[in-house]
Amino acid sequence: MTSALHVTVWNEYRHEKTHAEVAEVYPDGIHVAISKHLRAGGIKVRTATLDEPEHGLTEDVLASTDVLIWWGHMAHHEVKDDIVDRVVQRVLDGMGLVVLHSGHGSKVFRKLMGTSCNLKWREIGEKERVWVVEPGHPIAEGLGEYFQIPHAEMYGERFDVPAPDTLVLVSWFQGGEVFRSGCCYQRGKGKIFYFRPGHETYPIFYQPEVLRVVSNAVRWAAPVSGPQIRFGNVPDFMD
Amino acid sequence: MTSALHVTVWNEYRHEKTHAEVAEVYPDGIHVAISKHLRAGGIKVRTATLDEPEHGLTEDVLASTDVLIWWGHMAHHEVKDDIVDRVVQRVLDGMGLVVLHSGHGSKVFRKLMGTSCNLKWREIGEKERVWVVEPGHPIAEGLGEYFQIPHAEMYGERFDVPAPDTLVLVSWFQGGEVFRSGCCYQRGKGKIFYFRPGHETYPIFYQPEVLRVVSNAVRWAAPVSGPQIRFGNVPDFMD
Amino acid sequence: MTSALHVTVWNEYRHEKTHAEVAEVYPDGIHVAISKHLRAGGIKVRTATLDEPEHGLTEDVLASTDVLIWWGHMAHHEVKDDIVDRVVQRVLDGMGLVVLHSGHGSKVFRKLMGTSCNLKWREIGEKERVWVVEPGHPIAEGLGEYFQIPHAEMYGERFDVPAPDTLVLVSWFQGGEVFRSGCCYQRGKGKIFYFRPGHETYPIFYQPEVLRVVSNAVRWAAPVSGPQIRFGNVPDFMD
Amino acid sequence: MTSALHVTVWNEYRHEKTHAEVAEVYPDGIHVAISKHLRAGGIKVRTATLDEPEHGLTEDVLASTDVLIWWGHMAHHEVKDDIVDRVVQRVLDGMGLVVLHSGHGSKVFRKLMGTSCNLKWREIGEKERVWVVEPGHPIAEGLGEYFQIPHAEMYGERFDVPAPDTLVLVSWFQGGEVFRSGCCYQRGKGKIFYFRPGHETYPIFYQPEVLRVVSNAVRWAAPVSGPQIRFGNVPDFMD
């Protein structure tokens, strides 16, 4: 993995344009905040947003993307099904996918999981503690035993996803809930990481530990040059 | 689990009506062969087929089904999407699902897995040995270390499914391939078992070990009266 | 599974005899409290304790035990290594094992896990909420979305165990920690369930939800009559 | 991971000195064959063998080893228990471990697994096909869909290990058996990879695909600078 990783940060980018309180926190959009951090780490970054043609996710863009980061919330239903299918296929073909916070409800994530991806939520700005339960995992690199988010939207279990292949992070919330906050999945040849923290009205995507998890996840999800798979009829008997 | 299990055996039921060689092996359909075995074990069984209204899978039928068995092959694409959605939702709500052989390509299974579910295949009637790799699993009850199918259609890896929560069976094929033949999944509140053996032109669904796996799987996949889940906004702070 | 399950409840049984505050809560020992509940559910129960010959775990007792429940704390080091080996071997041969609370530090559990099984703890009687994260699992039968323990010893992550095959329960603690409280493992032909709640100075083993989890776990961990395994040299080539 | 990896290749190194047919294949020992390949890939390599003081595995050596490769067979019982404990502890603290072929029976591997690690075997030089079942895993980098070993000792299921966290490779044998040949485990902070191929009388450790898997595994198992864990009493309540 000597050559630079190519990451595309996808953002719905609606809240920032319509809600003053969001624009105040992320004046250029959540995607720009995340992109700055990744670029500082030597990663090649492009961004794409919902209102661009093909949501900015053309065949060319996806073909040259190693890892796609996904943030969406209020307009999940506006993402076109053919683009969803294209993204899903590209993940199965090996592209990494990092799904952030409310992206749990995106068509892309739900289709790849095969479940509702529903959860509980509460928005009173309570405290969150994110615990590392698998300290030897690459996504835990550089973290402490836990990190704390002073004001967060709560997400609570039951989180209706398949049991993750690896569970890296579990959140504690002041109000009494827990949540599987860092979940690794392999689907087809692609790696998927769901990461809970992050919200449009809190400056969570400026918090160093959160950004560290995002960049760790990007590196973990990088494609592997594994075998080309031949599906279908193989009439030949083994020699 | 004192009361009887209610199983619905779903069969596409096309091969049997159009191909003489299939009709010879399964004159009343694959669903009837499987049903007889399950009934002999004290299970309440109904059948349903593609050409019935709503494919025989009405809301009422599904609501009163504990475990659904699925066999399809040549007409996967004819299964209506709204019925697929209905079955998938019922699995997420707790109904068990046992998917047989070519059912790997069914819309229902692919939607629940989130992957292509593709594989390799070859149809020359070669020998298959099905090995038990998890001998303490309920689906291995009553089996030997392996069982052999004298003439089988080969399915080979890569099988493009999520890694099973539990891998119970692995097949060896005379021609040089291997296959994860018995795969357990939890999706939502429902349990899913994919079972490879079985074919329309071989008498595999009369073989005692194969039938044993099917009835074991049905018992394993029985619904659990677990918690009712409340998704969405939970404004209340913990007392 | 028509015949009755045979369970042996093992208790170190020292705290109850030496600490008045423990004796007040469990006058006949923790093992008796648990036994009463299991017997009421139609399970055949024996008890065994540290100070009996062979710790009450003779070859005969183990051979006729379907599931062993283990509670120990202050005298883990007094359990003799040959008895530990005997129990471990019996688990690998198919006996179920349910390990309670401070049993995480027992020689038996640590040997089966291969890791330190260390954790964080704090004893100030804080509140615990135990959340069901896998509501379709048999061990969640009859539970609500969570249950609450008013005063508990805290156990916190990192819990140094292998990632469980299935994670059923996650605890929230008032003081800011989380814990994987219900962990399923398959080891050899035996099933193991680690269950966090329970303490010698709190009446936790009288709480209905806790007892329900214990009896659910016992049923889940029941042995399976799977294949007899032949290890070693198999000189015969396949016919 | 910019700095070079430090690997120690441990070899029992007895067969090579006592059996002419082994010495012919591996004149300088299996460890030297493997070391050459790793060095060619830019990895820093030391070797250690059974008959050295402390088996060559002093505290200093282990402390400066990122990943340990383990090959043993006829003298598993001669490895001293205190050295075994030292290696196991170092793995739990984060050192990677790659266990080759007959190393399945080593004290180190068995202690970390908690099971017997028994299997079937047959030594008639039959053909083996190693299939990649998880083509997106880093250990599959650079491989084809399968690779073939013309003459191998057979290892067959049931392989009595815990279900791997990730199953990457499954072997097919000419004589009718299958085997989970590439198994990933996380134990404590350390990563473990068990890799089946390799034998003292076949030139398997010269085969490019086998060597590729070994070096991929070494890179995958490299330690992560994750959180320092504080176990034990944490009296402080969260602020």
PDB file of N, CA, C and O in Angstrom, chain C residues 2-45:
ATOM      1  N   THR C   2     -36.607 -33.934  24.692  1.00  0.00           N
ATOM      2  CA  THR C   2     -37.803 -34.230  25.490  1.00  0.00           C
ATOM      3  C   THR C   2     -37.449 -34.597  26.929  1.00  0.00           C
ATOM      4  O   THR C   2     -38.193 -34.289  27.844  1.00  0.00           O
ATOM      5  N   SER C   3     -36.296 -35.244  27.132  1.00  0.00           N
ATOM      6  CA  SER C   3     -35.940 -35.637  28.495  1.00  0.00           C
ATOM      7  C   SER C   3     -35.424 -34.432  29.275  1.00  0.00           C
ATOM      8  O   SER C   3     -34.993 -33.437  28.694  1.00  0.00           O
ATOM      9  N   ALA C   4     -35.489 -34.535  30.592  1.00  0.00           N
ATOM     10  CA  ALA C   4     -35.116 -33.406  31.443  1.00  0.00           C
ATOM     11  C   ALA C   4     -33.625 -33.112  31.343  1.00  0.00           C
ATOM     12  O   ALA C   4     -32.802 -34.020  31.195  1.00  0.00           O
ATOM     13  N   LEU C   5     -33.287 -31.833  31.433  1.00  0.00           N
ATOM     14  CA  LEU C   5     -31.888 -31.412  31.485  1.00  0.00           C
ATOM     15  C   LEU C   5     -31.326 -31.645  32.878  1.00  0.00           C
ATOM     16  O   LEU C   5     -32.018 -31.416  33.880  1.00  0.00           O
ATOM     17  N   HIS C   6     -30.074 -32.045  32.930  1.00  0.00           N
ATOM     18  CA  HIS C   6     -29.396 -32.224  34.215  1.00  0.00           C
ATOM     19  C   HIS C   6     -28.330 -31.138  34.385  1.00  0.00           C
ATOM     20  O   HIS C   6     -27.361 -31.100  33.630  1.00  0.00           O
ATOM     21  N   VAL C   7     -28.548 -30.310  35.376  1.00  0.00           N
ATOM     22  CA  VAL C   7     -27.662 -29.181  35.615  1.00  0.00           C
ATOM     23  C   VAL C   7     -26.955 -29.356  36.962  1.00  0.00           C
ATOM     24  O   VAL C   7     -27.576 -29.795  37.936  1.00  0.00           O
ATOM     25  N   THR C   8     -25.674 -29.052  36.988  1.00  0.00           N
ATOM     26  CA  THR C   8     -24.951 -28.978  38.258  1.00  0.00           C
ATOM     27  C   THR C   8     -24.567 -27.522  38.492  1.00  0.00           C
ATOM     28  O   THR C   8     -23.949 -26.890  37.618  1.00  0.00           O
ATOM     29  N   VAL C   9     -24.994 -27.002  39.652  1.00  0.00           N
ATOM     30  CA  VAL C   9     -24.648 -25.621  40.004  1.00  0.00           C
ATOM     31  C   VAL C   9     -23.447 -25.664  40.940  1.00  0.00           C
ATOM     32  O   VAL C   9     -23.542 -26.173  42.057  1.00  0.00           O
ATOM     33  N   TRP C  10     -22.327 -25.145  40.453  1.00  0.00           N
ATOM     34  CA  TRP C  10     -21.124 -25.125  41.272  1.00  0.00           C
ATOM     35  C   TRP C  10     -20.946 -23.755  41.900  1.00  0.00           C
ATOM     36  O   TRP C  10     -21.031 -22.727  41.230  1.00  0.00           O
ATOM     37  N   ASN C  11     -20.689 -23.763  43.176  1.00  0.00           N
ATOM     38  CA  ASN C  11     -20.458 -22.512  43.899  1.00  0.00           C
ATOM     39  C   ASN C  11     -19.222 -22.681  44.769  1.00  0.00           C
ATOM     40  O   ASN C  11     -19.067 -23.680  45.457  1.00  0.00           O
ATOM     41  N   GLU C  12     -18.396 -21.691  44.738  1.00  0.00           N
ATOM     42  CA  GLU C  12     -17.233 -21.652  45.628  1.00  0.00           C
ATOM     43  C   GLU C  12     -17.691 -21.768  47.086  1.00  0.00           C
ATOM     44  O   GLU C  12     -17.070 -22.447  47.895  1.00  0.00           O
ATOM     45  N   TYR C  13     -18.752 -21.093  47.423  1.00  0.00           N
ATOM     46  CA  TYR C  13     -19.415 -21.176  48.736  1.00  0.00           C
ATOM     47  C   TYR C  13     -18.470 -20.859  49.889  1.00  0.00           C
ATOM     48  O   TYR C  13     -18.364 -21.628  50.852  1.00  0.00           O
ATOM     49  N   ARG C  14     -17.815 -19.753  49.814  1.00  0.00           N
ATOM     50  CA  ARG C  14     -16.955 -19.309  50.906  1.00  0.00           C
ATOM     51  C   ARG C  14     -17.483 -17.999  51.513  1.00  0.00           C
ATOM     52  O   ARG C  14     -17.636 -17.867  52.707  1.00  0.00           O
ATOM     53  N   HIS C  15     -17.757 -17.034  50.622  1.00  0.00           N
ATOM     54  CA  HIS C  15     -18.276 -15.759  51.111  1.00  0.00           C
ATOM     55  C   HIS C  15     -19.452 -15.969  52.062  1.00  0.00           C
ATOM     56  O   HIS C  15     -19.534 -15.326  53.111  1.00  0.00           O
ATOM     57  N   GLU C  16     -20.352 -16.862  51.662  1.00  0.00           N
ATOM     58  CA  GLU C  16     -21.582 -17.042  52.442  1.00  0.00           C
ATOM     59  C   GLU C  16     -21.279 -17.532  53.846  1.00  0.00           C
ATOM     60  O   GLU C  16     -22.058 -17.301  54.770  1.00  0.00           O
ATOM     61  N   LYS C  17     -20.150 -18.237  54.015  1.00  0.00           N
ATOM     62  CA  LYS C  17     -19.850 -18.814  55.323  1.00  0.00           C
ATOM     63  C   LYS C  17     -18.976 -17.891  56.181  1.00  0.00           C
ATOM     64  O   LYS C  17     -18.852 -18.083  57.374  1.00  0.00           O
ATOM     65  N   THR C  18     -18.357 -16.925  55.528  1.00  0.00           N
ATOM     66  CA  THR C  18     -17.404 -16.100  56.277  1.00  0.00           C
ATOM     67  C   THR C  18     -17.830 -14.637  56.406  1.00  0.00           C
ATOM     68  O   THR C  18     -17.351 -13.933  57.274  1.00  0.00           O
ATOM     69  N   HIS C  19     -18.709 -14.182  55.553  1.00  0.00           N
ATOM     70  CA  HIS C  19     -19.128 -12.778  55.599  1.00  0.00           C
ATOM     71  C   HIS C  19     -20.607 -12.696  55.972  1.00  0.00           C
ATOM     72  O   HIS C  19     -21.461 -13.192  55.227  1.00  0.00           O
ATOM     73  N   ALA C  20     -20.875 -12.032  57.072  1.00  0.00           N
ATOM     74  CA  ALA C  20     -22.254 -11.945  57.556  1.00  0.00           C
ATOM     75  C   ALA C  20     -23.163 -11.265  56.529  1.00  0.00           C
ATOM     76  O   ALA C  20     -24.295 -11.698  56.298  1.00  0.00           O
ATOM     77  N   GLU C  21     -22.657 -10.249  55.866  1.00  0.00           N
ATOM     78  CA  GLU C  21     -23.507  -9.514  54.924  1.00  0.00           C
ATOM     79  C   GLU C  21     -23.874 -10.367  53.719  1.00  0.00           C
ATOM     80  O   GLU C  21     -24.927 -10.195  53.112  1.00  0.00           O
ATOM     81  N   VAL C  22     -22.995 -11.294  53.379  1.00  0.00           N
ATOM     82  CA  VAL C  22     -23.312 -12.203  52.285  1.00  0.00           C
ATOM     83  C   VAL C  22     -24.320 -13.254  52.763  1.00  0.00           C
ATOM     84  O   VAL C  22     -25.304 -13.563  52.067  1.00  0.00           O
ATOM     85  N   ALA C  23     -24.076 -13.772  53.949  1.00  0.00           N
ATOM     86  CA  ALA C  23     -24.969 -14.793  54.500  1.00  0.00           C
ATOM     87  C   ALA C  23     -26.393 -14.265  54.637  1.00  0.00           C
ATOM     88  O   ALA C  23     -27.371 -15.012  54.513  1.00  0.00           O
ATOM     89  N   GLU C  24     -26.484 -12.976  54.892  1.00  0.00           N
ATOM     90  CA  GLU C  24     -27.809 -12.399  55.035  1.00  0.00           C
ATOM     91  C   GLU C  24     -28.577 -12.448  53.713  1.00  0.00           C
ATOM     92  O   GLU C  24     -29.777 -12.716  53.683  1.00  0.00           O
ATOM     93  N   VAL C  25     -27.856 -12.185  52.640  1.00  0.00           N
ATOM     94  CA  VAL C  25     -28.512 -12.180  51.322  1.00  0.00           C
ATOM     95  C   VAL C  25     -28.730 -13.616  50.818  1.00  0.00           C
ATOM     96  O   VAL C  25     -29.791 -13.951  50.300  1.00  0.00           O
ATOM     97  N   TYR C  26     -27.702 -14.453  50.937  1.00  0.00           N
ATOM     98  CA  TYR C  26     -27.790 -15.844  50.441  1.00  0.00           C
ATOM     99  C   TYR C  26     -27.507 -16.803  51.594  1.00  0.00           C
ATOM    100  O   TYR C  26     -26.431 -17.409  51.661  1.00  0.00           O
ATOM    101  N   PRO C  27     -28.471 -16.983  52.513  1.00  0.00           N
ATOM    102  CA  PRO C  27     -28.208 -17.778  53.725  1.00  0.00           C
ATOM    103  C   PRO C  27     -27.807 -19.220  53.413  1.00  0.00           C
ATOM    104  O   PRO C  27     -26.995 -19.797  54.145  1.00  0.00           O
ATOM    105  N   ASP C  28     -28.309 -19.782  52.331  1.00  0.00           N
ATOM    106  CA  ASP C  28     -27.953 -21.165  51.985  1.00  0.00           C
ATOM    107  C   ASP C  28     -26.940 -21.220  50.850  1.00  0.00           C
ATOM    108  O   ASP C  28     -26.624 -22.302  50.354  1.00  0.00           O
ATOM    109  N   GLY C  29     -26.458 -20.103  50.428  1.00  0.00           N
ATOM    110  CA  GLY C  29     -25.484 -20.066  49.341  1.00  0.00           C
ATOM    111  C   GLY C  29     -26.142 -19.669  48.033  1.00  0.00           C
ATOM    112  O   GLY C  29     -27.332 -19.910  47.796  1.00  0.00           O
ATOM    113  N   ILE C  30     -25.342 -19.052  47.179  1.00  0.00           N
ATOM    114  CA  ILE C  30     -25.825 -18.626  45.858  1.00  0.00           C
ATOM    115  C   ILE C  30     -26.334 -19.814  45.058  1.00  0.00           C
ATOM    116  O   ILE C  30     -27.329 -19.733  44.330  1.00  0.00           O
ATOM    117  N   HIS C  31     -25.673 -20.954  45.205  1.00  0.00           N
ATOM    118  CA  HIS C  31     -26.049 -22.140  44.430  1.00  0.00           C
ATOM    119  C   HIS C  31     -27.471 -22.595  44.736  1.00  0.00           C
ATOM    120  O   HIS C  31     -28.177 -23.084  43.859  1.00  0.00           O
ATOM    121  N   VAL C  32     -27.886 -22.404  45.984  1.00  0.00           N
ATOM    122  CA  VAL C  32     -29.231 -22.843  46.348  1.00  0.00           C
ATOM    123  C   VAL C  32     -30.279 -21.901  45.754  1.00  0.00           C
ATOM    124  O   VAL C  32     -31.323 -22.339  45.252  1.00  0.00           O
ATOM    125  N   ALA C  33     -29.962 -20.620  45.763  1.00  0.00           N
ATOM    126  CA  ALA C  33     -30.896 -19.653  45.165  1.00  0.00           C
ATOM    127  C   ALA C  33     -31.117 -19.964  43.685  1.00  0.00           C
ATOM    128  O   ALA C  33     -32.248 -19.971  43.187  1.00  0.00           O
ATOM    129  N   ILE C  34     -30.026 -20.244  42.998  1.00  0.00           N
ATOM    130  CA  ILE C  34     -30.146 -20.534  41.568  1.00  0.00           C
ATOM    131  C   ILE C  34     -30.838 -21.883  41.345  1.00  0.00           C
ATOM    132  O   ILE C  34     -31.682 -22.028  40.456  1.00  0.00           O
ATOM    133  N   SER C  35     -30.506 -22.848  42.173  1.00  0.00           N
ATOM    134  CA  SER C  35     -31.090 -24.182  42.010  1.00  0.00           C
ATOM    135  C   SER C  35     -32.611 -24.157  42.127  1.00  0.00           C
ATOM    136  O   SER C  35     -33.316 -24.808  41.345  1.00  0.00           O
ATOM    137  N   LYS C  36     -33.099 -23.392  43.109  1.00  0.00           N
ATOM    138  CA  LYS C  36     -34.556 -23.329  43.303  1.00  0.00           C
ATOM    139  C   LYS C  36     -35.256 -22.872  42.035  1.00  0.00           C
ATOM    140  O   LYS C  36     -36.276 -23.418  41.636  1.00  0.00           O
ATOM    141  N   HIS C  37     -34.673 -21.850  41.431  1.00  0.00           N
ATOM    142  CA  HIS C  37     -35.283 -21.322  40.206  1.00  0.00           C
ATOM    143  C   HIS C  37     -35.281 -22.360  39.094  1.00  0.00           C
ATOM    144  O   HIS C  37     -36.286 -22.552  38.393  1.00  0.00           O
ATOM    145  N   LEU C  38     -34.167 -23.041  38.919  1.00  0.00           N
ATOM    146  CA  LEU C  38     -34.078 -24.014  37.826  1.00  0.00           C
ATOM    147  C   LEU C  38     -35.026 -25.181  38.067  1.00  0.00           C
ATOM    148  O   LEU C  38     -35.704 -25.645  37.144  1.00  0.00           O
ATOM    149  N   ARG C  39     -35.095 -25.657  39.307  1.00  0.00           N
ATOM    150  CA  ARG C  39     -35.989 -26.781  39.609  1.00  0.00           C
ATOM    151  C   ARG C  39     -37.433 -26.408  39.324  1.00  0.00           C
ATOM    152  O   ARG C  39     -38.196 -27.222  38.800  1.00  0.00           O
ATOM    153  N   ALA C  40     -37.777 -25.175  39.637  1.00  0.00           N
ATOM    154  CA  ALA C  40     -39.152 -24.720  39.388  1.00  0.00           C
ATOM    155  C   ALA C  40     -39.476 -24.770  37.895  1.00  0.00           C
ATOM    156  O   ALA C  40     -40.642 -24.853  37.505  1.00  0.00           O
ATOM    157  N   GLY C  41     -38.434 -24.745  37.071  1.00  0.00           N
ATOM    158  CA  GLY C  41     -38.641 -24.799  35.621  1.00  0.00           C
ATOM    159  C   GLY C  41     -38.522 -26.208  35.071  1.00  0.00           C
ATOM    160  O   GLY C  41     -38.434 -26.384  33.850  1.00  0.00           O
ATOM    161  N   GLY C  42     -38.488 -27.209  35.956  1.00  0.00           N
ATOM    162  CA  GLY C  42     -38.498 -28.597  35.487  1.00  0.00           C
ATOM    163  C   GLY C  42     -37.129 -29.152  35.166  1.00  0.00           C
ATOM    164  O   GLY C  42     -37.007 -30.204  34.522  1.00  0.00           O
ATOM    165  N   ILE C  43     -36.093 -28.466  35.609  1.00  0.00           N
ATOM    166  CA  ILE C  43     -34.733 -28.931  35.350  1.00  0.00           C
ATOM    167  C   ILE C  43     -34.247 -29.728  36.557  1.00  0.00           C
ATOM    168  O   ILE C  43     -34.555 -29.394  37.703  1.00  0.00           O
ATOM    169  N   LYS C  44     -33.523 -30.817  36.309  1.00  0.00           N
ATOM    170  CA  LYS C  44     -32.937 -31.627  37.381  1.00  0.00           C
ATOM    171  C   LYS C  44     -31.646 -30.954  37.843  1.00  0.00           C
ATOM    172  O   LYS C  44     -30.762 -30.719  37.016  1.00  0.00           O
ATOM    173  N   VAL C  45     -31.534 -30.671  39.103  1.00  0.00           N
ATOM    174  CA  VAL C  45     -30.403 -29.876  39.580  1.00  0.00           C
ATOM    175  C   VAL C  45     -29.675 -30.562  40.732  1.00  0.00           C
ATOM    176  O   VAL C  45     -30.304 -31.063  41.665  1.00  0.00           O
TER     177      VAL C  45
END
